[in-house]
mmCIF file of C-alpha atoms and ligand atoms in Angstrom:
data_model
loop_
_atom_site.group_PDB
_atom_site.id
_atom_site.type_symbol
_atom_site.label_atom_id
_atom_site.label_comp_id
_atom_site.label_asym_id
_atom_site.label_seq_id
_atom_site.Cartn_x
_atom_site.Cartn_y
_atom_site.Cartn_z
ATOM 1 C CA MET A 1 -17.650 4.671 -4.160
ATOM 2 C CA ALA A 2 -15.543 4.438 -6.928
ATOM 3 C CA LEU A 3 -13.168 1.798 -7.456
ATOM 4 C CA ARG A 4 -10.264 2.444 -9.901
ATOM 5 C CA GLN A 5 -8.414 -0.445 -11.712
ATOM 6 C CA ILE A 6 -5.006 -1.971 -11.114
ATOM 7 C CA ARG A 7 -2.758 -2.206 -12.854
ATOM 8 C CA ILE A 8 -0.618 -5.521 -13.052
ATOM 9 C CA MET A 9 2.972 -5.951 -13.249
ATOM 10 C CA GLY A 10 4.342 -5.460 -16.249
ATOM 11 C CA ASP A 11 2.282 -2.343 -16.603
ATOM 12 C CA GLU A 12 4.999 0.673 -17.324
ATOM 13 C CA LYS A 13 3.396 2.971 -15.135
ATOM 14 C CA LEU A 14 4.891 0.161 -11.864
ATOM 15 C CA GLU A 15 8.175 0.896 -13.373
ATOM 16 C CA LYS A 16 8.427 4.487 -12.979
ATOM 17 C CA ALA A 17 9.638 6.903 -9.840
ATOM 18 C CA CYS A 18 6.649 9.242 -9.106
ATOM 19 C CA ARG A 19 6.676 12.675 -8.356
ATOM 20 C CA PRO A 20 5.796 14.744 -4.876
ATOM 21 C CA VAL A 21 2.454 16.282 -4.742
ATOM 22 C CA GLU A 22 2.518 19.970 -4.356
ATOM 23 C CA LYS A 23 -0.288 21.103 -3.806
ATOM 24 C CA MET A 24 -3.786 18.872 -2.363
ATOM 25 C CA THR A 25 -6.054 19.344 -5.214
ATOM 26 C CA PRO A 26 -10.221 17.916 -4.942
ATOM 27 C CA LYS A 27 -8.687 15.928 -8.404
ATOM 28 C CA LEU A 28 -6.069 14.919 -5.893
ATOM 29 C CA LYS A 29 -8.316 13.801 -2.505
ATOM 30 C CA GLN A 30 -11.193 12.044 -4.883
ATOM 31 C CA LEU A 31 -7.560 10.115 -6.085
ATOM 32 C CA VAL A 32 -6.649 9.602 -1.931
ATOM 33 C CA GLN A 33 -10.538 8.220 -1.213
ATOM 34 C CA ASP A 34 -10.693 6.464 -4.568
ATOM 35 C CA MET A 35 -7.078 4.150 -3.196
ATOM 36 C CA LEU A 36 -8.913 3.254 -0.079
ATOM 37 C CA ASP A 37 -11.913 2.336 -1.871
ATOM 38 C CA THR A 38 -9.811 0.128 -3.990
ATOM 39 C CA MET A 39 -7.559 -0.755 -1.264
ATOM 40 C CA TYR A 40 -10.422 -2.246 0.604
ATOM 41 C CA ASP A 41 -12.151 -3.040 -2.076
ATOM 42 C CA ALA A 42 -9.387 -5.940 -3.353
ATOM 43 C CA GLY A 43 -8.843 -7.178 0.730
ATOM 44 C CA GLY A 44 -5.292 -5.447 0.023
ATOM 45 C CA VAL A 45 -2.999 -3.927 2.800
ATOM 46 C CA GLY A 46 -2.169 -0.876 0.938
ATOM 47 C CA LEU A 47 -2.438 0.499 -1.994
ATOM 48 C CA ALA A 48 0.076 2.914 -4.044
ATOM 49 C CA ALA A 49 -0.543 5.679 -6.441
ATOM 50 C CA PRO A 50 1.191 4.064 -9.927
ATOM 51 C CA GLN A 51 -0.932 0.726 -8.981
ATOM 52 C CA VAL A 52 -3.754 3.043 -10.003
ATOM 53 C CA GLY A 53 -1.862 4.521 -13.265
ATOM 54 C CA ILE A 54 -1.019 8.388 -11.431
ATOM 55 C CA LEU A 55 2.962 8.845 -10.735
ATOM 56 C CA LYS A 56 2.133 10.727 -7.850
ATOM 57 C CA ARG A 57 3.849 9.639 -4.341
ATOM 58 C CA ILE A 58 0.591 9.155 -2.295
ATOM 59 C CA VAL A 59 0.067 5.470 -0.427
ATOM 60 C CA VAL A 60 -2.760 4.187 1.235
ATOM 61 C CA ILE A 61 -2.348 1.472 4.220
ATOM 62 C CA ASP A 62 -4.773 -0.273 6.566
ATOM 63 C CA VAL A 63 -3.352 -3.129 8.350
ATOM 64 C CA SER A 64 -5.777 -3.243 10.899
ATOM 65 C CA GLU A 65 -8.158 -5.966 11.612
ATOM 66 C CA GLU A 66 -10.991 -4.384 11.248
ATOM 67 C CA GLY A 67 -9.907 -1.921 8.203
ATOM 68 C CA ASN A 68 -11.164 0.614 10.205
ATOM 69 C CA GLU A 69 -7.431 2.703 10.323
ATOM 70 C CA PRO A 70 -6.872 4.028 6.547
ATOM 71 C CA LEU A 71 -3.282 5.690 6.792
ATOM 72 C CA ILE A 72 -2.850 8.361 4.250
ATOM 73 C CA LEU A 73 0.534 9.164 3.494
ATOM 74 C CA VAL A 74 1.472 12.162 0.780
ATOM 75 C CA ASN A 75 5.230 12.609 -0.046
ATOM 76 C CA PRO A 76 6.291 9.889 2.529
ATOM 77 C CA ALA A 77 9.754 10.187 3.800
ATOM 78 C CA LEU A 78 11.739 7.284 5.236
ATOM 79 C CA LEU A 79 13.910 9.016 8.565
ATOM 80 C CA GLU A 80 15.193 5.784 9.617
ATOM 81 C CA GLN A 81 15.092 2.153 9.606
ATOM 82 C CA SER A 82 15.961 -0.134 12.034
ATOM 83 C CA GLY A 83 16.207 -4.177 12.650
ATOM 84 C CA GLU A 84 15.043 -6.700 10.678
ATOM 85 C CA GLN A 85 12.042 -8.751 9.451
ATOM 86 C CA THR A 86 11.818 -11.856 7.523
ATOM 87 C CA GLY A 87 8.083 -13.128 6.407
ATOM 88 C CA GLN A 88 5.377 -13.465 3.476
ATOM 89 C CA GLU A 89 4.609 -10.184 1.270
ATOM 90 C CA GLY A 90 2.372 -9.729 -1.768
ATOM 91 C CA CYS A 91 1.217 -7.518 -3.786
ATOM 92 C CA LEU A 92 -2.303 -6.378 -5.674
ATOM 93 C CA SER A 93 -0.289 -5.806 -8.799
ATOM 94 C CA LEU A 94 0.477 -9.188 -8.805
ATOM 95 C CA PRO A 95 -2.450 -11.436 -7.628
ATOM 96 C CA GLY A 96 -2.057 -15.208 -6.659
ATOM 97 C CA GLN A 97 1.028 -14.706 -5.731
ATOM 98 C CA ALA A 98 3.444 -14.216 -3.000
ATOM 99 C CA GLY A 99 7.188 -14.693 -1.713
ATOM 100 C CA ILE A 100 9.692 -14.174 1.239
ATOM 101 C CA VAL A 101 11.147 -10.722 1.612
ATOM 102 C CA THR A 102 13.149 -9.198 4.531
ATOM 103 C CA ARG A 103 12.531 -5.329 5.539
ATOM 104 C CA PRO A 104 13.610 -3.161 8.856
ATOM 105 C CA ASN A 105 11.505 -4.410 11.371
ATOM 106 C CA HIS A 106 11.375 -0.469 12.630
ATOM 107 C CA VAL A 107 10.881 2.501 10.283
ATOM 108 C CA LYS A 108 9.906 6.211 11.306
ATOM 109 C CA ILE A 109 8.857 8.651 8.604
ATOM 110 C CA ARG A 110 7.953 11.990 7.553
ATOM 111 C CA ALA A 111 4.781 12.415 5.410
ATOM 112 C CA TYR A 112 1.561 14.790 4.664
ATOM 113 C CA ASP A 113 -1.639 13.883 5.134
ATOM 114 C CA GLU A 114 -4.868 14.449 2.752
ATOM 115 C CA ASP A 115 -4.848 18.163 4.220
ATOM 116 C CA MET A 116 -1.037 18.269 3.484
ATOM 117 C CA LYS A 117 -0.108 18.431 7.311
ATOM 118 C CA GLU A 118 3.192 17.422 8.372
ATOM 119 C CA PHE A 119 3.171 14.278 10.497
ATOM 120 C CA GLU A 120 5.942 11.964 11.575
ATOM 121 C CA LEU A 121 5.301 7.935 12.381
ATOM 122 C CA GLU A 122 6.558 5.046 14.072
ATOM 123 C CA ALA A 123 6.272 1.890 12.588
ATOM 124 C CA ASP A 124 7.276 -1.786 13.573
ATOM 125 C CA GLU A 125 6.368 -5.277 12.163
ATOM 126 C CA LEU A 126 3.532 -5.610 9.356
ATOM 127 C CA LEU A 127 3.171 -1.668 9.221
ATOM 128 C CA ALA A 128 6.938 -1.234 9.017
ATOM 129 C CA ARG A 129 6.558 -3.822 6.310
ATOM 130 C CA ALA A 130 3.561 -1.890 3.903
ATOM 131 C CA ILE A 131 5.227 1.241 4.556
ATOM 132 C CA CYS A 132 8.395 -0.093 3.087
ATOM 133 C CA HIS A 133 6.451 -1.944 0.677
ATOM 134 C CA GLU A 134 4.358 0.572 -0.763
ATOM 135 C CA LEU A 135 7.675 3.307 -0.406
ATOM 136 C CA ASP A 136 9.190 0.987 -3.005
ATOM 137 C CA HIS A 137 6.588 1.414 -5.503
ATOM 138 C CA LEU A 138 6.848 5.608 -5.356
ATOM 139 C CA GLU A 139 10.161 5.110 -6.972
ATOM 140 C CA GLY A 140 9.071 2.190 -9.046
ATOM 141 C CA ILE A 141 10.462 -1.111 -7.261
ATOM 142 C CA MET A 142 8.116 -4.006 -6.919
ATOM 143 C CA TYR A 143 8.865 -6.075 -4.638
ATOM 144 C CA VAL A 144 9.866 -9.250 -6.238
ATOM 145 C CA ARG A 145 12.924 -7.224 -6.710
ATOM 146 C CA HIS A 146 14.090 -7.974 -2.710
ATOM 147 C CA VAL A 147 12.230 -12.079 -2.761
ATOM 148 C CA GLU A 148 14.697 -14.575 -1.519
ATOM 149 C CA GLY A 149 14.088 -17.608 -3.264
ATOM 150 C CA GLU A 150 10.987 -17.993 -5.697
ATOM 151 C CA LEU A 151 7.637 -16.595 -5.467
ATOM 152 C CA PHE A 152 4.826 -19.398 -4.497
ATOM 153 C CA GLU A 153 1.424 -19.474 -5.961
ATOM 154 C CA VAL A 154 -1.343 -18.272 -3.446
ATOM 155 C CA SER A 155 -4.199 -19.908 -4.285
ATOM 156 C CA GLU A 156 -6.743 -17.862 -5.074
ATOM 157 C CA GLU A 157 -9.536 -19.500 -3.484
ATOM 158 C CA GLU A 158 -7.141 -18.442 -0.132
ATOM 159 C CA GLN A 159 -7.337 -14.847 -0.925
ATOM 160 C CA GLN A 160 -11.165 -14.595 -1.745
ATOM 161 C CA GLU A 161 -11.946 -16.093 1.305
ATOM 162 C CA GLU A 162 -9.666 -13.837 2.866
ATOM 163 C CA THR A 163 -11.584 -10.808 0.580
ATOM 164 C CA GLU A 164 -14.952 -11.859 1.540
ATOM 165 C CA GLU A 165 -13.728 -12.318 5.514
ATOM 166 C CA GLN A 166 -12.839 -8.776 5.317
ATOM 167 C CA GLN A 167 -16.038 -7.635 3.672
ATOM 168 C CA ASP A 168 -17.756 -9.466 5.587
ATOM 169 C CA ARG A 169 -16.501 -7.409 9.000
ATOM 170 C CA ARG A 170 -17.045 -3.803 6.898
ATOM 171 C CA LYS A 171 -20.495 -5.118 6.416
ATOM 172 C CA ARG A 172 -20.841 -5.923 10.134
ATOM 173 C CA LYS A 173 -19.021 -2.764 11.175
ATOM 174 C CA LYS A 174 -22.250 -0.680 8.928
HETATM 175 ZN ZN1 ZN B 1 2.427 -3.178 -3.901
#
């Protein structure tokens, strides 16, 4: 397992548009695996390549409770969006904080998997929110741009507990 350092808001890599992946290489496959490891280790539900300093259009997401449904999106494109959901959102690049963001409640996307096989996916609710949040990262956009009202602090204890719970679940699984 290889963890990468998560960039924190203010880092210039988080403000740049990412380039498409033209060809999957062993190096990029390793990046995908490292991104998954890093996301699970940090207790997040999504991570985009620029968050680990790589300006490529790659995203990993896992919104499952067990943390065993990794979704890998290479060169994702939003095809359709509908509805609305308003709720709390946070980001591994802004630890300890959260804000209220309105997102589409339903999205349809096209992307490639880690073998560059094309697929389409429809998603609702939390998964739709995570997809929109991560796709924004690929354009250099942090969720704080969409926040309604003020950011608020989420206690580190609260976050830590959550992380430990998730780690426990993973350990039990193994
Ligand atoms: Zn984020």
